[in-house]
Every structure is written in C-alpha cells, then in structure tokens.
C-alpha cells in the first residue's frame, strides 16, 4: 500500500501537469471554437469548392443582396497608412466578391506586419467566408512602398436561415495591422 503523503504528492503533480497541458491547449481550442461558431466576429476560411457550392445554393434560393462595409486601421507601433479602396459594397449572398485594401509603409525601413480581423455583428462571423486574404500571411512593405491587397470572400446563404442573422442588412469587415518584426527597428527608422 502506498503512503498517503506520496499518493497526495503524485495526485498534486498529476493535477499540475494537467493544468499546464490545458493552459497550452487553451489558445488553439479557443481559436477552433471561434472559427466554428463565429464567436467574437471570427470569420470562416473557405475553399474555392466551398464558394462554388455556396453560389449554387444562392442561385437556387434566389439569394438577396447584403451591404459589406470595409474598415482598416493600424496599431500604434506600425508606421503604415492602411485603408479599404471602397468603404462599402453591395454583394449577392452566396456569390464570390473581391475587395481591395491599400497599405503604404511611411517609414524609412522595411516593416513586416500581419492583420487581425473580425466582423460585426459578431454573430454573422460564421457566415462570412474568406477564400483568399492578405491576413493569412505576414506582409512586408519596403520604405515608401504602397501595395493593393485583395480579399476574396462570400457570405454563406445559410445566413438566410438563421433567425438572428437573416435580417442583417450590413456586415462590417474590419482589419487592424500589427507589427510582427523586431520593435527595435522602429527606433532606428523613426
């Protein structure tokens, strides 16, 4: 029979290891939860095949249009100007559409950034699908460089069956660029 103190110590160590494991798993599990449910305005990532299927569903259902509002901003640590080319666009639900954002590096050094994103109203995030997006990868802009960055997307026709979302007239897609390279470079270029 095992000493009660040893058993208690083993139980405490096992509990601590389990808590540490849950701590490491929390971020990917939360990310997966947000992607599945659209929680927090998290959009979905779709393939071309998904977009084709959505277009067929929309055509057969006589889908309506919805307004998409585009928003762009930068964090304080990134000396870029960033904005959508057009602030709003009306799209047919289920049909692929493309929007462009423009970014300009206003510093004298190359800057690498990545975009975080969300949609409003939050509960529409699970219906907003991005096929191709600059937010999937880091972007490096040379000093003074200006680039156009596309977002290929569609709104899933399933939104029309959701009692909470079917009457939404406008979805806002927001991006914020954050610096991803060494912040010490900023002091050298500012």
PDB file of C-alpha atoms in Angstrom:
ATOM      1  CA  UNK A   1       0.000   0.000   0.000  1.00  0.00           C
ATOM      2  CA  UNK A   2       1.201   3.487  -0.929  1.00  0.00           C
ATOM      3  CA  UNK A   3       1.981   6.088   1.711  1.00  0.00           C
ATOM      4  CA  UNK A   4      -0.852   8.721   1.809  1.00  0.00           C
ATOM      5  CA  UNK A   5       1.680  11.558   1.531  1.00  0.00           C
ATOM      6  CA  UNK A   6       3.229  10.029  -1.603  1.00  0.00           C
ATOM      7  CA  UNK A   7      -0.227   9.470  -3.089  1.00  0.00           C
ATOM      8  CA  UNK A   8      -1.221  13.084  -2.344  1.00  0.00           C
ATOM      9  CA  UNK A   9       2.044  14.341  -3.861  1.00  0.00           C
ATOM     10  CA  UNK A  10       1.535  12.261  -7.018  1.00  0.00           C
ATOM     11  CA  UNK A  11      -2.043  13.474  -7.314  1.00  0.00           C
ATOM     12  CA  UNK A  12      -0.912  17.105  -6.942  1.00  0.00           C
ATOM     13  CA  UNK A  13       1.827  16.630  -9.557  1.00  0.00           C
ATOM     14  CA  UNK A  14      -0.635  14.994 -11.951  1.00  0.00           C
ATOM     15  CA  UNK A  15      -3.123  17.815 -11.399  1.00  0.00           C
ATOM     16  CA  UNK A  16      -0.409  20.432 -12.014  1.00  0.00           C
ATOM     17  CA  UNK A  17       0.666  18.674 -15.239  1.00  0.00           C
ATOM     18  CA  UNK A  18      -2.953  18.506 -16.426  1.00  0.00           C
ATOM     19  CA  UNK A  19      -3.447  22.217 -15.713  1.00  0.00           C
ATOM     20  CA  UNK A  20      -0.242  23.059 -17.606  1.00  0.00           C
ATOM     21  CA  UNK A  21      -1.426  20.955 -20.571  1.00  0.00           C
ATOM     22  CA  UNK A  22      -4.811  22.705 -20.556  1.00  0.00           C
ATOM     23  CA  UNK A  23      -3.026  26.053 -20.473  1.00  0.00           C
ATOM     24  CA  UNK A  24      -1.125  25.208 -23.651  1.00  0.00           C
ATOM     25  CA  UNK A  25      -4.240  23.761 -25.310  1.00  0.00           C
ATOM     26  CA  UNK A  26      -6.466  26.726 -24.407  1.00  0.00           C
ATOM     27  CA  UNK A  27      -5.379  29.020 -27.243  1.00  0.00           C
ATOM     28  CA  UNK A  28      -5.796  26.518 -30.107  1.00  0.00           C
ATOM     29  CA  UNK A  29      -9.049  25.220 -28.592  1.00  0.00           C
ATOM     30  CA  UNK A  30     -10.407  28.763 -28.246  1.00  0.00           C
ATOM     31  CA  UNK A  31      -9.340  29.547 -31.827  1.00  0.00           C
ATOM     32  CA  UNK A  32     -11.110  26.407 -33.077  1.00  0.00           C
ATOM     33  CA  UNK A  33     -14.227  27.302 -31.073  1.00  0.00           C
ATOM     34  CA  UNK A  34     -14.278  30.833 -32.547  1.00  0.00           C
ATOM     35  CA  UNK A  35     -13.836  29.566 -36.107  1.00  0.00           C
ATOM     36  CA  UNK A  36     -16.636  27.012 -35.765  1.00  0.00           C
ATOM     37  CA  UNK A  37     -19.117  29.332 -34.077  1.00  0.00           C
ATOM     38  CA  UNK A  38     -18.083  32.728 -35.438  1.00  0.00           C
ATOM     39  CA  UNK A  39     -17.712  33.872 -31.821  1.00  0.00           C
ATOM     40  CA  UNK A  40     -16.145  37.296 -31.459  1.00  0.00           C
ATOM     41  CA  UNK A  41     -16.703  38.081 -35.135  1.00  0.00           C
ATOM     42  CA  UNK A  42     -14.260  35.413 -36.302  1.00  0.00           C
ATOM     43  CA  UNK A  43     -14.721  34.786 -39.994  1.00  0.00           C
ATOM     44  CA  UNK A  44     -14.516  31.441 -41.740  1.00  0.00           C
ATOM     45  CA  UNK A  45     -11.828  30.291 -44.146  1.00  0.00           C
ATOM     46  CA  UNK A  46     -13.259  28.684 -47.273  1.00  0.00           C
ATOM     47  CA  UNK A  47     -12.002  26.912 -50.367  1.00  0.00           C
ATOM     48  CA  UNK A  48     -12.950  27.513 -53.997  1.00  0.00           C
ATOM     49  CA  UNK A  49     -15.123  24.371 -53.830  1.00  0.00           C
ATOM     50  CA  UNK A  50     -16.984  25.788 -50.808  1.00  0.00           C
ATOM     51  CA  UNK A  51     -17.559  29.023 -52.717  1.00  0.00           C
ATOM     52  CA  UNK A  52     -18.885  27.140 -55.762  1.00  0.00           C
ATOM     53  CA  UNK A  53     -21.324  25.219 -53.552  1.00  0.00           C
ATOM     54  CA  UNK A  54     -22.492  28.441 -51.861  1.00  0.00           C
ATOM     55  CA  UNK A  55     -23.055  30.087 -55.258  1.00  0.00           C
ATOM     56  CA  UNK A  56     -25.191  27.141 -56.401  1.00  0.00           C
ATOM     57  CA  UNK A  57     -27.225  27.274 -53.186  1.00  0.00           C
ATOM     58  CA  UNK A  58     -27.678  31.024 -53.518  1.00  0.00           C
ATOM     59  CA  UNK A  59     -28.798  30.744 -57.136  1.00  0.00           C
ATOM     60  CA  UNK A  60     -31.332  28.072 -56.318  1.00  0.00           C
ATOM     61  CA  UNK A  61     -32.677  30.076 -53.380  1.00  0.00           C
ATOM     62  CA  UNK A  62     -32.834  33.411 -55.237  1.00  0.00           C
ATOM     63  CA  UNK A  63     -30.500  34.974 -52.683  1.00  0.00           C
ATOM     64  CA  UNK A  64     -30.763  38.614 -51.818  1.00  0.00           C
ATOM     65  CA  UNK A  65     -28.031  41.213 -51.540  1.00  0.00           C
ATOM     66  CA  UNK A  66     -26.255  42.476 -48.458  1.00  0.00           C
ATOM     67  CA  UNK A  67     -24.046  45.502 -47.857  1.00  0.00           C
ATOM     68  CA  UNK A  68     -20.463  44.877 -46.774  1.00  0.00           C
ATOM     69  CA  UNK A  69     -18.695  47.748 -45.024  1.00  0.00           C
ATOM     70  CA  UNK A  70     -14.883  47.662 -45.047  1.00  0.00           C
ATOM     71  CA  UNK A  71     -12.740  49.147 -42.302  1.00  0.00           C
ATOM     72  CA  UNK A  72      -8.967  49.357 -41.922  1.00  0.00           C
ATOM     73  CA  UNK A  73      -6.662  50.604 -39.172  1.00  0.00           C
ATOM     74  CA  UNK A  74      -3.135  50.150 -37.875  1.00  0.00           C
ATOM     75  CA  UNK A  75      -1.759  49.604 -34.396  1.00  0.00           C
ATOM     76  CA  UNK A  76       0.335  52.445 -32.952  1.00  0.00           C
ATOM     77  CA  UNK A  77       3.587  50.524 -33.448  1.00  0.00           C
ATOM     78  CA  UNK A  78       3.325  50.283 -37.245  1.00  0.00           C
ATOM     79  CA  UNK A  79       4.011  53.394 -39.349  1.00  0.00           C
ATOM     80  CA  UNK A  80       1.695  52.446 -42.197  1.00  0.00           C
ATOM     81  CA  UNK A  81      -1.321  54.023 -43.782  1.00  0.00           C
ATOM     82  CA  UNK A  82      -3.953  51.310 -44.352  1.00  0.00           C
ATOM     83  CA  UNK A  83      -7.474  51.631 -45.758  1.00  0.00           C
ATOM     84  CA  UNK A  84     -10.019  49.920 -47.999  1.00  0.00           C
ATOM     85  CA  UNK A  85     -10.261  51.149 -51.584  1.00  0.00           C
ATOM     86  CA  UNK A  86     -14.040  51.279 -51.236  1.00  0.00           C
ATOM     87  CA  UNK A  87     -15.781  51.709 -47.909  1.00  0.00           C
ATOM     88  CA  UNK A  88     -18.919  49.759 -48.831  1.00  0.00           C
ATOM     89  CA  UNK A  89     -20.028  47.307 -51.458  1.00  0.00           C
ATOM     90  CA  UNK A  90     -23.315  45.535 -52.110  1.00  0.00           C
ATOM     91  CA  UNK A  91     -22.883  41.827 -52.830  1.00  0.00           C
ATOM     92  CA  UNK A  92     -25.221  38.985 -53.602  1.00  0.00           C
ATOM     93  CA  UNK A  93     -25.339  36.437 -50.800  1.00  0.00           C
ATOM     94  CA  UNK A  94     -23.508  33.293 -51.892  1.00  0.00           C
ATOM     95  CA  UNK A  95     -21.618  34.971 -54.744  1.00  0.00           C
ATOM     96  CA  UNK A  96     -17.860  35.468 -54.642  1.00  0.00           C
ATOM     97  CA  UNK A  97     -16.675  39.031 -54.462  1.00  0.00           C
ATOM     98  CA  UNK A  98     -13.323  40.752 -54.173  1.00  0.00           C
ATOM     99  CA  UNK A  99     -12.386  43.828 -52.182  1.00  0.00           C
ATOM    100  CA  UNK A 100      -9.048  45.620 -52.081  1.00  0.00           C
ATOM    101  CA  UNK A 101      -7.199  47.295 -49.245  1.00  0.00           C
ATOM    102  CA  UNK A 102      -4.253  49.651 -49.727  1.00  0.00           C
ATOM    103  CA  UNK A 103      -1.254  49.742 -47.402  1.00  0.00           C
ATOM    104  CA  UNK A 104       1.658  52.171 -47.504  1.00  0.00           C
ATOM    105  CA  UNK A 105       4.841  51.996 -45.447  1.00  0.00           C
ATOM    106  CA  UNK A 106       5.509  55.586 -44.380  1.00  0.00           C
ATOM    107  CA  UNK A 107       8.830  54.765 -42.658  1.00  0.00           C
ATOM    108  CA  UNK A 108      12.384  54.633 -43.973  1.00  0.00           C
ATOM    109  CA  UNK A 109      12.857  50.928 -43.181  1.00  0.00           C
ATOM    110  CA  UNK A 110      11.155  47.688 -44.274  1.00  0.00           C
ATOM    111  CA  UNK A 111       8.281  46.802 -41.947  1.00  0.00           C
ATOM    112  CA  UNK A 112       6.562  43.437 -41.600  1.00  0.00           C
ATOM    113  CA  UNK A 113       3.016  43.284 -40.322  1.00  0.00           C
ATOM    114  CA  UNK A 114       0.096  40.941 -40.017  1.00  0.00           C
ATOM    115  CA  UNK A 115      -3.597  41.750 -39.983  1.00  0.00           C
ATOM    116  CA  UNK A 116      -6.066  40.685 -37.345  1.00  0.00           C
ATOM    117  CA  UNK A 117      -9.704  40.770 -38.379  1.00  0.00           C
ATOM    118  CA  UNK A 118     -13.279  40.474 -37.250  1.00  0.00           C
ATOM    119  CA  UNK A 119     -16.799  41.110 -38.457  1.00  0.00           C
ATOM    120  CA  UNK A 120     -19.739  42.923 -36.938  1.00  0.00           C
ATOM    121  CA  UNK A 121     -22.343  41.970 -35.966  1.00  0.00           C
ATOM    122  CA  UNK A 122     -20.325  39.221 -34.305  1.00  0.00           C
ATOM    123  CA  UNK A 123     -22.929  36.508 -34.871  1.00  0.00           C
ATOM    124  CA  UNK A 124     -22.530  36.895 -38.652  1.00  0.00           C
ATOM    125  CA  UNK A 125     -18.867  35.803 -38.493  1.00  0.00           C
ATOM    126  CA  UNK A 126     -19.751  32.180 -39.108  1.00  0.00           C
ATOM    127  CA  UNK A 127     -21.372  33.161 -42.418  1.00  0.00           C
ATOM    128  CA  UNK A 128     -18.572  35.421 -43.701  1.00  0.00           C
ATOM    129  CA  UNK A 129     -16.140  33.197 -45.632  1.00  0.00           C
ATOM    130  CA  UNK A 130     -12.737  34.288 -46.901  1.00  0.00           C
ATOM    131  CA  UNK A 131     -11.276  32.265 -49.778  1.00  0.00           C
ATOM    132  CA  UNK A 132      -8.128  34.321 -50.186  1.00  0.00           C
ATOM    133  CA  UNK A 133      -6.878  37.051 -47.866  1.00  0.00           C
ATOM    134  CA  UNK A 134      -3.748  39.032 -47.100  1.00  0.00           C
ATOM    135  CA  UNK A 135      -4.482  38.322 -43.444  1.00  0.00           C
ATOM    136  CA  UNK A 136      -3.441  34.678 -43.884  1.00  0.00           C
ATOM    137  CA  UNK A 137       0.257  35.667 -44.191  1.00  0.00           C
ATOM    138  CA  UNK A 138       2.704  38.307 -42.990  1.00  0.00           C
ATOM    139  CA  UNK A 139       3.154  41.315 -45.269  1.00  0.00           C
ATOM    140  CA  UNK A 140       6.497  43.100 -45.696  1.00  0.00           C
ATOM    141  CA  UNK A 141       6.499  46.586 -47.175  1.00  0.00           C
ATOM    142  CA  UNK A 142       9.681  48.358 -48.200  1.00  0.00           C
ATOM    143  CA  UNK A 143      10.204  52.042 -47.285  1.00  0.00           C
ATOM    144  CA  UNK A 144       7.620  54.143 -49.122  1.00  0.00           C
ATOM    145  CA  UNK A 145       6.078  51.073 -50.800  1.00  0.00           C
ATOM    146  CA  UNK A 146       2.342  51.026 -51.485  1.00  0.00           C
ATOM    147  CA  UNK A 147       0.516  47.756 -52.205  1.00  0.00           C
ATOM    148  CA  UNK A 148      -3.043  46.717 -53.060  1.00  0.00           C
ATOM    149  CA  UNK A 149      -4.133  43.647 -51.129  1.00  0.00           C
ATOM    150  CA  UNK A 150      -7.160  41.587 -52.193  1.00  0.00           C
ATOM    151  CA  UNK A 151      -9.747  39.775 -50.108  1.00  0.00           C
ATOM    152  CA  UNK A 152     -11.805  37.164 -51.976  1.00  0.00           C
ATOM    153  CA  UNK A 153     -14.928  36.348 -49.971  1.00  0.00           C
ATOM    154  CA  UNK A 154     -18.585  35.351 -49.964  1.00  0.00           C
ATOM    155  CA  UNK A 155     -21.469  35.407 -47.499  1.00  0.00           C
ATOM    156  CA  UNK A 156     -22.859  31.921 -46.914  1.00  0.00           C
ATOM    157  CA  UNK A 157     -26.534  31.581 -47.969  1.00  0.00           C
ATOM    158  CA  UNK A 158     -27.142  29.773 -44.663  1.00  0.00           C
ATOM    159  CA  UNK A 159     -27.350  33.267 -43.136  1.00  0.00           C
ATOM    160  CA  UNK A 160     -30.860  33.471 -44.621  1.00  0.00           C
ATOM    161  CA  UNK A 161     -31.992  30.541 -42.467  1.00  0.00           C
ATOM    162  CA  UNK A 162     -30.616  31.920 -39.177  1.00  0.00           C
ATOM    163  CA  UNK A 163     -33.382  33.672 -37.228  1.00  0.00           C
ATOM    164  CA  UNK A 164     -30.837  36.000 -35.603  1.00  0.00           C
ATOM    165  CA  UNK A 165     -28.972  36.906 -38.792  1.00  0.00           C
ATOM    166  CA  UNK A 166     -31.403  36.661 -41.707  1.00  0.00           C
ATOM    167  CA  UNK A 167     -32.495  40.300 -41.459  1.00  0.00           C
ATOM    168  CA  UNK A 168     -28.982  41.758 -41.214  1.00  0.00           C
ATOM    169  CA  UNK A 169     -28.582  44.430 -43.871  1.00  0.00           C
ATOM    170  CA  UNK A 170     -24.876  45.171 -43.417  1.00  0.00           C
ATOM    171  CA  UNK A 171     -21.781  43.274 -42.271  1.00  0.00           C
ATOM    172  CA  UNK A 172     -18.630  45.167 -41.359  1.00  0.00           C
ATOM    173  CA  UNK A 173     -15.268  43.539 -42.131  1.00  0.00           C
ATOM    174  CA  UNK A 174     -12.523  45.177 -40.060  1.00  0.00           C
ATOM    175  CA  UNK A 175      -8.769  44.687 -40.254  1.00  0.00           C
ATOM    176  CA  UNK A 176      -6.056  46.042 -37.989  1.00  0.00           C
ATOM    177  CA  UNK A 177      -2.416  45.686 -38.997  1.00  0.00           C
ATOM    178  CA  UNK A 178       0.091  44.891 -36.245  1.00  0.00           C
ATOM    179  CA  UNK A 179       3.856  44.930 -36.494  1.00  0.00           C
ATOM    180  CA  UNK A 180       5.466  41.496 -36.401  1.00  0.00           C
ATOM    181  CA  UNK A 181       9.159  42.274 -36.837  1.00  0.00           C
ATOM    182  CA  UNK A 182      11.612  43.408 -34.155  1.00  0.00           C
ATOM    183  CA  UNK A 183      10.332  46.584 -32.495  1.00  0.00           C
ATOM    184  CA  UNK A 184      13.936  47.768 -32.043  1.00  0.00           C
ATOM    185  CA  UNK A 185      13.984  48.501 -35.793  1.00  0.00           C
ATOM    186  CA  UNK A 186      11.272  51.108 -35.227  1.00  0.00           C
ATOM    187  CA  UNK A 187      13.544  53.260 -33.102  1.00  0.00           C
ATOM    188  CA  UNK A 188      16.232  53.068 -35.790  1.00  0.00           C
ATOM    189  CA  UNK A 189      13.826  54.245 -38.503  1.00  0.00           C
ATOM    190  CA  UNK A 190      11.681  56.741 -36.625  1.00  0.00           C
TER     191      UNK A 190
END
